[in-house]
Coordinates of C-alpha atoms and ligand atoms in Angstrom, one line a residue:
X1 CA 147.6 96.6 146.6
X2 CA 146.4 93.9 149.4
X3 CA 144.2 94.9 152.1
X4 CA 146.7 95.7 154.6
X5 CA 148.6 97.7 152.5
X6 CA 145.4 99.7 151.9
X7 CA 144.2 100.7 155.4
X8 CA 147.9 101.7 155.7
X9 CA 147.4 104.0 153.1
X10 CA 143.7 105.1 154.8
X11 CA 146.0 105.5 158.3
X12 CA 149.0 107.5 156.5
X13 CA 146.7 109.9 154.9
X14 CA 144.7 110.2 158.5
X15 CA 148.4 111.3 160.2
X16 CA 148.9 113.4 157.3
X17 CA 145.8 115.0 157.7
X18 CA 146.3 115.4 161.4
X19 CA 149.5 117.3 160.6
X20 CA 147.5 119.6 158.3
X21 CA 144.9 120.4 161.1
X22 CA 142.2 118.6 159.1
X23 CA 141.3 116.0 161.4
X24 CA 137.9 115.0 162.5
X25 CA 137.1 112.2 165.4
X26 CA 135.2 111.0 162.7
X27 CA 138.0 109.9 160.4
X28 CA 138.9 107.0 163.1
X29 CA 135.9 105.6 162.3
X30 CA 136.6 105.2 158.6
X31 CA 139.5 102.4 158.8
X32 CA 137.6 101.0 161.3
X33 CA 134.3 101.0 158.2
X34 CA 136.6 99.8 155.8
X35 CA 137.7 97.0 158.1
X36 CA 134.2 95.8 158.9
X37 CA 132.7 96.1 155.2
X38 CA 135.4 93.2 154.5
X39 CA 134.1 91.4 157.3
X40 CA 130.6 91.2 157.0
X41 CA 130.4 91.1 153.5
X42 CA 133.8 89.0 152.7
X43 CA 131.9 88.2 149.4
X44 CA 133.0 91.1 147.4
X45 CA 135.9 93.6 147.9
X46 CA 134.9 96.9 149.0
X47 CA 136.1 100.0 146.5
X48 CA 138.4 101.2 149.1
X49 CA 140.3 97.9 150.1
X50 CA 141.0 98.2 146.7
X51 CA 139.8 100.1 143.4
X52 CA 138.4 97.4 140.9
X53 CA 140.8 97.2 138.2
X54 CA 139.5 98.5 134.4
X55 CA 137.8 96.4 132.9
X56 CA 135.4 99.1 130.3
X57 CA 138.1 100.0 127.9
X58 CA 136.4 96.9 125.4
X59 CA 136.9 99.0 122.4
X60 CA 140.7 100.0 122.7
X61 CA 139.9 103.8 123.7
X62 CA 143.9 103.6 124.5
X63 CA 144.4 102.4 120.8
X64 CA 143.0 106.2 120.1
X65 CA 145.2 108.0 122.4
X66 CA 148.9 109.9 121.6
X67 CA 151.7 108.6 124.2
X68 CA 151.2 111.6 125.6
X69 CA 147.4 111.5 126.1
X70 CA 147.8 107.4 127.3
X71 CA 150.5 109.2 129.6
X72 CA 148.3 111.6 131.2
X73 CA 145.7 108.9 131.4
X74 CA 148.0 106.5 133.5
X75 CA 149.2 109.0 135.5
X76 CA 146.1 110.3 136.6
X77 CA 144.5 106.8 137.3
X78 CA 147.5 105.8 139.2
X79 CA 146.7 108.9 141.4
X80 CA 143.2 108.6 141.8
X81 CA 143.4 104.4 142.5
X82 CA 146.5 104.8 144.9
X83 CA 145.7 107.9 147.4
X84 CA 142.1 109.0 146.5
X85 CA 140.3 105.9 146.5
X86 CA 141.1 104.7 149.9
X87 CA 140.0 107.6 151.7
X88 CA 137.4 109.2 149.2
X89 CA 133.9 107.9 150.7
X90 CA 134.6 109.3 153.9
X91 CA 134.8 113.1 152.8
X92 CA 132.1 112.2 150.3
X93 CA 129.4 110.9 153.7
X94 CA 130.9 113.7 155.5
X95 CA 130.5 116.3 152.6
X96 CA 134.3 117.5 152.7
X97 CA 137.0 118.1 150.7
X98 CA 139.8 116.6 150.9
X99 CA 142.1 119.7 150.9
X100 CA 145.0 116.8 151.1
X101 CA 144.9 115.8 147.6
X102 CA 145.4 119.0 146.4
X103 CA 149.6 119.1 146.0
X104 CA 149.2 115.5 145.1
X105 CA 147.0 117.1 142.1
X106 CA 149.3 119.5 141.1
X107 CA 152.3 117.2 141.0
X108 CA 150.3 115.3 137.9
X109 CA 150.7 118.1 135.7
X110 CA 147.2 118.5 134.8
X111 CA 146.4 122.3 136.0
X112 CA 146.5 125.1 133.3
X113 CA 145.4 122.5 130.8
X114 CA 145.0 124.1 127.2
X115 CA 147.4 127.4 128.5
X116 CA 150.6 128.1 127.6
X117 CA 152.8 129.7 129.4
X118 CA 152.3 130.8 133.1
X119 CA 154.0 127.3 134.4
X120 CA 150.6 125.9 133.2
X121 CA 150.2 122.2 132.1
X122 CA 149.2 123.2 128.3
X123 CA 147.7 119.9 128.1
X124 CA 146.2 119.2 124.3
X125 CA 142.0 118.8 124.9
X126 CA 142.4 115.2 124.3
X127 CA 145.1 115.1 127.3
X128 CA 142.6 117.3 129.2
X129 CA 139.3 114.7 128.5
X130 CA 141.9 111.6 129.7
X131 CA 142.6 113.5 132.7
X132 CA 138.9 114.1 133.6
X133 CA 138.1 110.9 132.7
X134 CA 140.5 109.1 135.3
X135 CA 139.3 111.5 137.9
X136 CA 135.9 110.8 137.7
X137 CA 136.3 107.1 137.7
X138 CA 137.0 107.0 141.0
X139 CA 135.5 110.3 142.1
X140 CA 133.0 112.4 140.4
X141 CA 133.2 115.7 142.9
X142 CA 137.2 115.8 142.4
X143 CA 136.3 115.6 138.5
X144 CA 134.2 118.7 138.9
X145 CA 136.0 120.5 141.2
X146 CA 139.1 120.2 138.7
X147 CA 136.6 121.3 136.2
X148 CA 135.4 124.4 137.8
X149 CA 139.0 125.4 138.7
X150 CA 140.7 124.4 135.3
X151 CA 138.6 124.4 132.5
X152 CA 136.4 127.3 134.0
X153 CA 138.6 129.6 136.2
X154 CA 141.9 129.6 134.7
X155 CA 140.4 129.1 131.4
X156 CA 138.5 132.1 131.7
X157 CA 142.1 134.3 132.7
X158 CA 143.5 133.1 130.3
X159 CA 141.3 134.0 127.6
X160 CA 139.9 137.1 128.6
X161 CA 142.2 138.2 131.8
X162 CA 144.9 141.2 131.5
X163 CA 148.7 140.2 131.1
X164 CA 149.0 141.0 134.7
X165 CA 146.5 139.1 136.1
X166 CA 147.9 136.2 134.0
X167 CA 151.3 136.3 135.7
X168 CA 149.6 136.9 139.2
X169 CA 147.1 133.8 139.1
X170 CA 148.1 131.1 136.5
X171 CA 151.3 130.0 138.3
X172 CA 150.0 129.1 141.2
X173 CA 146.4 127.7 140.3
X174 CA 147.9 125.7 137.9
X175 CA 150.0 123.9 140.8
X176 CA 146.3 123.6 142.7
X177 CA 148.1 126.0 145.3
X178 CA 145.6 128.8 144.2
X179 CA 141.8 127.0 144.0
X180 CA 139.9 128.6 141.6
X181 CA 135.9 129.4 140.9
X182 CA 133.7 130.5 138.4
X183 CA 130.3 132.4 139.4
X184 CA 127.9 133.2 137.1
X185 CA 124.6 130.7 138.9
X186 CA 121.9 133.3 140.0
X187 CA 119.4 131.9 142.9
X188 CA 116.4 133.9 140.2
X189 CA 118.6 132.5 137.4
X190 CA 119.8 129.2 136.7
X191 CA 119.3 128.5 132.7
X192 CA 118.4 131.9 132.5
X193 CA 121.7 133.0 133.1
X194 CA 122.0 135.5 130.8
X195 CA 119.3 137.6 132.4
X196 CA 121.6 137.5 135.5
X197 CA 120.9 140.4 138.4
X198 CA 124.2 140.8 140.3
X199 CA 124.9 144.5 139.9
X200 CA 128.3 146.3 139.0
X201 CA 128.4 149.9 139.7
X202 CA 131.6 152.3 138.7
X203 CA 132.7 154.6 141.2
X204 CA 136.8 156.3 141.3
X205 CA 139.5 153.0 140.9
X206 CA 136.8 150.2 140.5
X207 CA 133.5 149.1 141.0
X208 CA 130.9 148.0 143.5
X209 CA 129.8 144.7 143.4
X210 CA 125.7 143.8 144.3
X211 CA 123.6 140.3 144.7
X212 CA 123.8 136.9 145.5
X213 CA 125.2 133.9 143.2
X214 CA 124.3 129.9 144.1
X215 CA 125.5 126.7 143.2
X216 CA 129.2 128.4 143.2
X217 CA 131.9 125.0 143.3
X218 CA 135.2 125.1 145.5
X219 CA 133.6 128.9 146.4
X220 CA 133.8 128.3 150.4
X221 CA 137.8 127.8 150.3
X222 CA 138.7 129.2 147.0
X223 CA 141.8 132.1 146.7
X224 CA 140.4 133.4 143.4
X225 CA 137.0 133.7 141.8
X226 CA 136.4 135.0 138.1
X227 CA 132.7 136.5 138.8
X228 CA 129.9 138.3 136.4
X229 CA 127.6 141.4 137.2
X230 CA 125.2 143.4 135.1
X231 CA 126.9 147.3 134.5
X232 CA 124.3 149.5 135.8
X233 CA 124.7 152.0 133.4
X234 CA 125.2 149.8 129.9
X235 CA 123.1 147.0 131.3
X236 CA 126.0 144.8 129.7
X237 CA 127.7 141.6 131.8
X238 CA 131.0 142.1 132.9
X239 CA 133.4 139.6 134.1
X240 CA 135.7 140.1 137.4
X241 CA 138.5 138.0 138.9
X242 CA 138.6 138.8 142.4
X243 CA 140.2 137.0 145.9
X244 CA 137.2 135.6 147.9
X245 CA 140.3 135.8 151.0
X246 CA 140.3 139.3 151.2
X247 CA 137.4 140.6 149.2
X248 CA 135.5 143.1 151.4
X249 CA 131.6 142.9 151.6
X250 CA 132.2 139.2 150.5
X251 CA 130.2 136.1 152.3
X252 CA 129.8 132.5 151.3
X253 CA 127.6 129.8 152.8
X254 CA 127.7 126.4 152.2
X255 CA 125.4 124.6 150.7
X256 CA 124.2 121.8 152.7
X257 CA 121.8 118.7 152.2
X258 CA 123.1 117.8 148.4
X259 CA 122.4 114.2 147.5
X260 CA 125.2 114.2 144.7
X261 CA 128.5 115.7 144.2
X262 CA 128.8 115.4 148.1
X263 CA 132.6 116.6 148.2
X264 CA 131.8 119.2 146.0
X265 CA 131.6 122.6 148.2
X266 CA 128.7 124.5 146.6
X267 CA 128.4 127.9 148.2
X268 CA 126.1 130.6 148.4
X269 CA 127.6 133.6 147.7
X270 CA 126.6 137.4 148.8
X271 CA 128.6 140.7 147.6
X272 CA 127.3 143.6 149.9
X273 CA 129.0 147.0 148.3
X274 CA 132.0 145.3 147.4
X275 CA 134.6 147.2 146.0
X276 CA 136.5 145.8 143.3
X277 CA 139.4 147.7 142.2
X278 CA 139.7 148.4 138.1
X279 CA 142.9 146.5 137.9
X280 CA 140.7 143.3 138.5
X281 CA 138.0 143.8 135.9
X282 CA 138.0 140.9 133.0
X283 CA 139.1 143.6 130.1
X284 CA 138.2 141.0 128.1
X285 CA 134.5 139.9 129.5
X286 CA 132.1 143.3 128.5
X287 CA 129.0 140.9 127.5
X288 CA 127.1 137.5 128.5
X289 CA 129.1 135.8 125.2
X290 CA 132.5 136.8 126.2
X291 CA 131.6 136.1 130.0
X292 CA 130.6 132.4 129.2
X293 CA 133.2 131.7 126.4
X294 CA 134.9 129.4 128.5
X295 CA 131.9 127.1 128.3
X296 CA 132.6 125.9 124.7
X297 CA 135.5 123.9 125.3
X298 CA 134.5 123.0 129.0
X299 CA 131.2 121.2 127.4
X300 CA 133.5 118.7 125.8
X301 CA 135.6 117.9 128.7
X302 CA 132.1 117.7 130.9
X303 CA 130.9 115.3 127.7
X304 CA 134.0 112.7 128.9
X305 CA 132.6 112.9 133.2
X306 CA 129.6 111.1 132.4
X307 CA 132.3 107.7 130.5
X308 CA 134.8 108.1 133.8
X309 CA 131.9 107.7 136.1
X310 CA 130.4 105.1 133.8
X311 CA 133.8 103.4 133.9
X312 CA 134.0 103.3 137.2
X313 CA 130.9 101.9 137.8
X314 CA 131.3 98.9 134.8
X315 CA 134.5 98.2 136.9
X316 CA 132.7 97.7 139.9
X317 CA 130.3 95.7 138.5
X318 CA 132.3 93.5 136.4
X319 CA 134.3 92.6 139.9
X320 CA 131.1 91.9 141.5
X321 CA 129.2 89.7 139.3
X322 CA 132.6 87.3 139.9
X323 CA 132.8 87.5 143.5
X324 CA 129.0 87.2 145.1
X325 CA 127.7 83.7 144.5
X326 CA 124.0 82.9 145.0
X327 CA 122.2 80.2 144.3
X328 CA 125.6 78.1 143.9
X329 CA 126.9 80.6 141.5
X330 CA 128.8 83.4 140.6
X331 CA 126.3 86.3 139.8
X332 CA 127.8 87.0 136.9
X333 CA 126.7 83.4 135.5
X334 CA 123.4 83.9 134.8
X335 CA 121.9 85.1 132.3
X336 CA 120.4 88.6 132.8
X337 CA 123.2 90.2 135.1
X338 CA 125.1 89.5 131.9
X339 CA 122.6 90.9 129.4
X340 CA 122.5 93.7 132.1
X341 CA 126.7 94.3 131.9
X342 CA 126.8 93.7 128.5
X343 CA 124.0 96.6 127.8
X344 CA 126.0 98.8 130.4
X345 CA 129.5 97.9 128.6
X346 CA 128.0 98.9 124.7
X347 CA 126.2 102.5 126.7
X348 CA 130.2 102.8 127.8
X349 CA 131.4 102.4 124.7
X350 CA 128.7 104.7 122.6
X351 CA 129.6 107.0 125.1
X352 CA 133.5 106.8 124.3
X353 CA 132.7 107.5 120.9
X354 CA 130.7 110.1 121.1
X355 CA 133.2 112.0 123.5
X356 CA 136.1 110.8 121.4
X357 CA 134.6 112.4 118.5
X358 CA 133.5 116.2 120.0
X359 CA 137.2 116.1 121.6
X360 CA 139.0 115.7 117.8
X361 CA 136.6 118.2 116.2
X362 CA 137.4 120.4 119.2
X363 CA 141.4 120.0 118.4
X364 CA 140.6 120.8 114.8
X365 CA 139.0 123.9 115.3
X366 CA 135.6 122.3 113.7
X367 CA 133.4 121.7 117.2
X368 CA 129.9 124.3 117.1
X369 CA 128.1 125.0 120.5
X370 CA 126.0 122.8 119.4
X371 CA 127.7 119.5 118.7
X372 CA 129.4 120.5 122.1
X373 CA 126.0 120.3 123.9
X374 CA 124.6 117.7 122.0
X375 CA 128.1 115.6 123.2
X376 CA 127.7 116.2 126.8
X377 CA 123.3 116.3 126.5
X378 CA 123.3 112.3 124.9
X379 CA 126.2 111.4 127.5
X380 CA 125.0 112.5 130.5
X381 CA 121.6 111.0 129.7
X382 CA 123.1 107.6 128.6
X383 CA 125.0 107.6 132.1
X384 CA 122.3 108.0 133.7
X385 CA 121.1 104.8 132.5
X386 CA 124.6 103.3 132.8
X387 CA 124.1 104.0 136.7
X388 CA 120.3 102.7 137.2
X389 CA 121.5 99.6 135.7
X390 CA 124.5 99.0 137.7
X391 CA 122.8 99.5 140.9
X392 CA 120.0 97.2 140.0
X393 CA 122.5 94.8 139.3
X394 CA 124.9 95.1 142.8
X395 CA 121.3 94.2 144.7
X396 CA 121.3 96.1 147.9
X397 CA 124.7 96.7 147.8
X398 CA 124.1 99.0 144.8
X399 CA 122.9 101.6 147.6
X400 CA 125.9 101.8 150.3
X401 CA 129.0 103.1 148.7
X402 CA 131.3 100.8 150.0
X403 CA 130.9 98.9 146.6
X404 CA 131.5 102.4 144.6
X405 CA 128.5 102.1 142.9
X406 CA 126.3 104.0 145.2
X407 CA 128.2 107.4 145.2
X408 CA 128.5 107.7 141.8
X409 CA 124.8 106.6 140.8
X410 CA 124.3 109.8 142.9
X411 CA 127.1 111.9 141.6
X412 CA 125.9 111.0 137.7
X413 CA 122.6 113.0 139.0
X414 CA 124.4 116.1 138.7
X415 CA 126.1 115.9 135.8
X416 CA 122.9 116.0 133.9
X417 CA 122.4 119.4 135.7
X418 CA 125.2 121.7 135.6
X419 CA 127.0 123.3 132.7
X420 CA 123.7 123.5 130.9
X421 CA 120.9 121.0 132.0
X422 CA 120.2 118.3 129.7
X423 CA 117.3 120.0 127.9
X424 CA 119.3 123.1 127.6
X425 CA 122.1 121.8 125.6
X426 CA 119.3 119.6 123.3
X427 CA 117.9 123.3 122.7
X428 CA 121.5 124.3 121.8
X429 CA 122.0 121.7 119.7
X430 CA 118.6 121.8 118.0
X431 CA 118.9 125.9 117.4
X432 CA 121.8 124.9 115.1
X433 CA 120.2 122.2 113.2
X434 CA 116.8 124.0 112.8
X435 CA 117.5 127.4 113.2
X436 CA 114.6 128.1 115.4
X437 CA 115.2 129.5 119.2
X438 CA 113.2 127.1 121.4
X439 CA 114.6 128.2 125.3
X440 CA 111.5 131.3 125.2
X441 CA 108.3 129.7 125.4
X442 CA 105.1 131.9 124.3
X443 CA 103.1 134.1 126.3
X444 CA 100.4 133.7 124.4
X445 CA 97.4 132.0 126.2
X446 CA 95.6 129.6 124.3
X447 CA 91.5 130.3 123.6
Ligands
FAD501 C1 126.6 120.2 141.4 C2 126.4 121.5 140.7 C3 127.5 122.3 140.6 C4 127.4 123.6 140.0 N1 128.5 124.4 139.9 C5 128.3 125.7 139.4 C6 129.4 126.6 139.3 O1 130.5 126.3 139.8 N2 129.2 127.9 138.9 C7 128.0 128.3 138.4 O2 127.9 129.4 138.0 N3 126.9 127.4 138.4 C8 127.0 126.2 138.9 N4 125.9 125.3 138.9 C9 124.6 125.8 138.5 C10 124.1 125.1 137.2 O3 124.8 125.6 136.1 C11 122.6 125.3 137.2 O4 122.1 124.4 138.2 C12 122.0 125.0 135.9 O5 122.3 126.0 135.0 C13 120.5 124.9 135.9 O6 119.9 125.9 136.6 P1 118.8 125.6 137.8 O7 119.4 124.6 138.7 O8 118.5 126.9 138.4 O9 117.6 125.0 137.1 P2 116.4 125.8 136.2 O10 117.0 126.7 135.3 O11 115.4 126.3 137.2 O12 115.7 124.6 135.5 C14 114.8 123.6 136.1 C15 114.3 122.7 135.1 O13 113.7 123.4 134.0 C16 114.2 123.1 132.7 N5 114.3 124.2 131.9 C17 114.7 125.5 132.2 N6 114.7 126.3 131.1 C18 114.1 125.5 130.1 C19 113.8 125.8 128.7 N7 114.0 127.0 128.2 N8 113.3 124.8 128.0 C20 113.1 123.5 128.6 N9 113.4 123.2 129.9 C21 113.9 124.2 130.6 C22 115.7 122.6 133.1 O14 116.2 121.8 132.1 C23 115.4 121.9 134.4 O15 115.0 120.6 134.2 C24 126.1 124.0 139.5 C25 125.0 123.2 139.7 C26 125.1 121.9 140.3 C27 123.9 121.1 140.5

């Protein structure tokens, strides 16, 4: 796509958006950015002129891939490159969603991945990972609000929701009509989970729901939200799926002031005496296990973020170090910004492998909780670096996100936070190679 064809796509989405009531003076001022980025730097094209084109794939990760999986993969890309990438920095500075995208979402046949049945997708995990992959590439908060929804929410009905509430919610959040949430994220407990405080008392027809959860994705626009609380009488967790739209005693904040995962909407969430009728209990969620089940296969698509995020990035980088000259050169002459790519491009690739690998044990039944974690632990670590170096590499234009580089050197922050931090899932993993629980440390005072 040229340049003018691209700020016609930036304008078309801004009339679209007007028709959908979701415009903002602000949004003017984006073609007008995108317009003046190409002027004063005419160096180096900006990410939303036009995506850089793939350049990471160095160890045939397609040579891997069913039809079917390369499929998904294209189509997703296509998607992202084509109507998210022009207009995605904008929401991301602004700290929006861009509620636009969603029927363009559901249209790629990626919702109700792993279900079958209920209209859903039914995408193989492999098909799943591809999809995650191409999302993050281009936008990180997309990739986790696709996450959160899929892999979390529906997931999570679909394993351990009654036959009714199948037919009434997989349908239409696998079309993105329906956004979906997944609250378990305490503000007393974060890796503690499973000490979690919400309170679920039963009266006649249903239950009253007590206490705050934080950190909660898509929880400020979401239509359905599967939800845990502590029984007051057994003490044990049960799991809820109930419509934030309607929900009496229900209020959600949103979280403000976040440095990554900008598009993201992280919500603070309160139940006050909410009743929740017995025909939306979880009948399969009566304990912390069955409540986080749907993490085990979500840690393996999380495990692929970290490579589309490092994708994107090499691809940005790989672009740049061929269009800015100094010194009479192209950057990408000299020496150590190609030590630096190359290092960045073999992280990439490790990180590929390492995915690739937890996503067939995954199909074949043989993944643990801990090679899970350990998958998602080492890639979201090895990003991180990925990121450092590509920023050092763009100079200062490894800080304004023009040049992609800058949003998701911010956005790979996160990943190494949620679904388990980083030294949680390393405890996971090492409790099933040494057999020893290491998340309790001892009381005990030393003399
Ligand atoms: C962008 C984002 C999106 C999120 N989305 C959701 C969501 O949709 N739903 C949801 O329920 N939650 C969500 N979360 C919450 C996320 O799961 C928690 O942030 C995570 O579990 C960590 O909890 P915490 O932030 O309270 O950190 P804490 O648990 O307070 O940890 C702080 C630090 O201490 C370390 N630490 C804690 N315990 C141990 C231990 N035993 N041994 C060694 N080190 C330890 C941690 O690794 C970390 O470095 C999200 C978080 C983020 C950042």
């Amino acid at each position: 796509m040229n340049a003018d064809r691209r700020i016609s796509v930036i304008q078309r989405h801004l009339r679209r958006e007007s028709a959908e009531d979701y415009a903002a003076p602000i949004h003017k001022l984006a073609v007008n950015a995108t317009k003046a980025t190409s002027e004063a730097f005419p160096q180096a094209t900006s990410a939303v002129i036009k995506f850089p084109e793939n350049k990471g794939d160095y160890f045939d990760l397609d040579g891997m891939l069913t039809p079917s999986a390369k499929a998904v993969r294209y189509r997703v890309r296509e998607f992202m490159e084509n109507e998210a990438a022009p207009i995605i920095n904008d929401y991301w500075e602004r700290a929006d969603f861009p509620q636009q995208l969603r029927a363009g979402l559901g249209k790629l046949g990626i919702g109700g991945a792993g279900i079958k049945g209920y209209g859903c997708s039914g995408l193989s995990v492999m098909e799943e990972a591809m999809a995650m992959m191409e999302l993050a590439r281009v936008d990180a908060s997309l990739a986790l609000a696709y996450l959160v929804h899929d892999s979390l929410c529906a997931h999570t009905i679909d394993k351990v929701g009654s036959e009714e509430q199948k037919q009434k919610y997989l349908p239409k959040l696998s079309t993105f009509e329906y956004m979906g949430c997944w609250a378990l994220t305490e503000p007393d407990w974060g890796s503690d989970a499973a000490s979690l405080a919400m309170t679920a008392t039963k009266v006649d027809g249903g239950w009253r729901l007590d206490g705050c959860k934080r950190w909660i994705g898509n929880s400020t626009f979401a239509d359905v939200c599967c939800i845990y609380a502590r029984g007051s009488e057994d003490g044990q967790v049960k799991g809820f799926v109930i419509e934030p739209k309607t929900q009496q005693g229900w209020t959600v904040e949103k979280m403000e002031n976040k440095v990554a995962m900008r598009i993201t909407q992280n919500g603070d969430i309160t139940l006050t005496n909410a009743f929740v009728p017995d025909s939306q209990r979880l009948p399969g969620a009566n304990s912390f296990a069955d409540a986080t089940g749907a993490l085990a296969t979500s840690r393996v698509i999380v495990a692929w973020q970290p490579v589309g995020i490092g994708m994107g990035i090499y691809d940005a980088c790989h672009r740049y170090l061929m269009e800015r000259r100094q010194f009479g050169a192209p950057l990408g002459a000299m020496q150590i910004q190609q030590e630096r790519l190359m290092r960045m491009l073999g992280t990439l690739q490790a990180m590929i492998g390492m995915a690739h690998r937890a996503t067939v044990l995954a199909e074949e039944g043989r993944l643990t909780p801990g090679k899970a974690s350990l998958a998602k632990a080492w890639n979201t670590s090895a990003g991180r670096q990925l990121a450092s170096l590509g920023r050092e590499l763009m100079g200062g234009n490894g800080i304004i996100h023009d040049f992609h580089v800058a949003k998701a050197f911010c956005d790979m922050e996160a990943v190494h936070t949620y679904e388990g931090t980083y030294d949680v899932n390393m405890l996971v993993a090492a409790r099933e190679m040494t057999g020893v629980a290491a998340f309790k440390p001892s009381a005990r005072k030393s003399k």
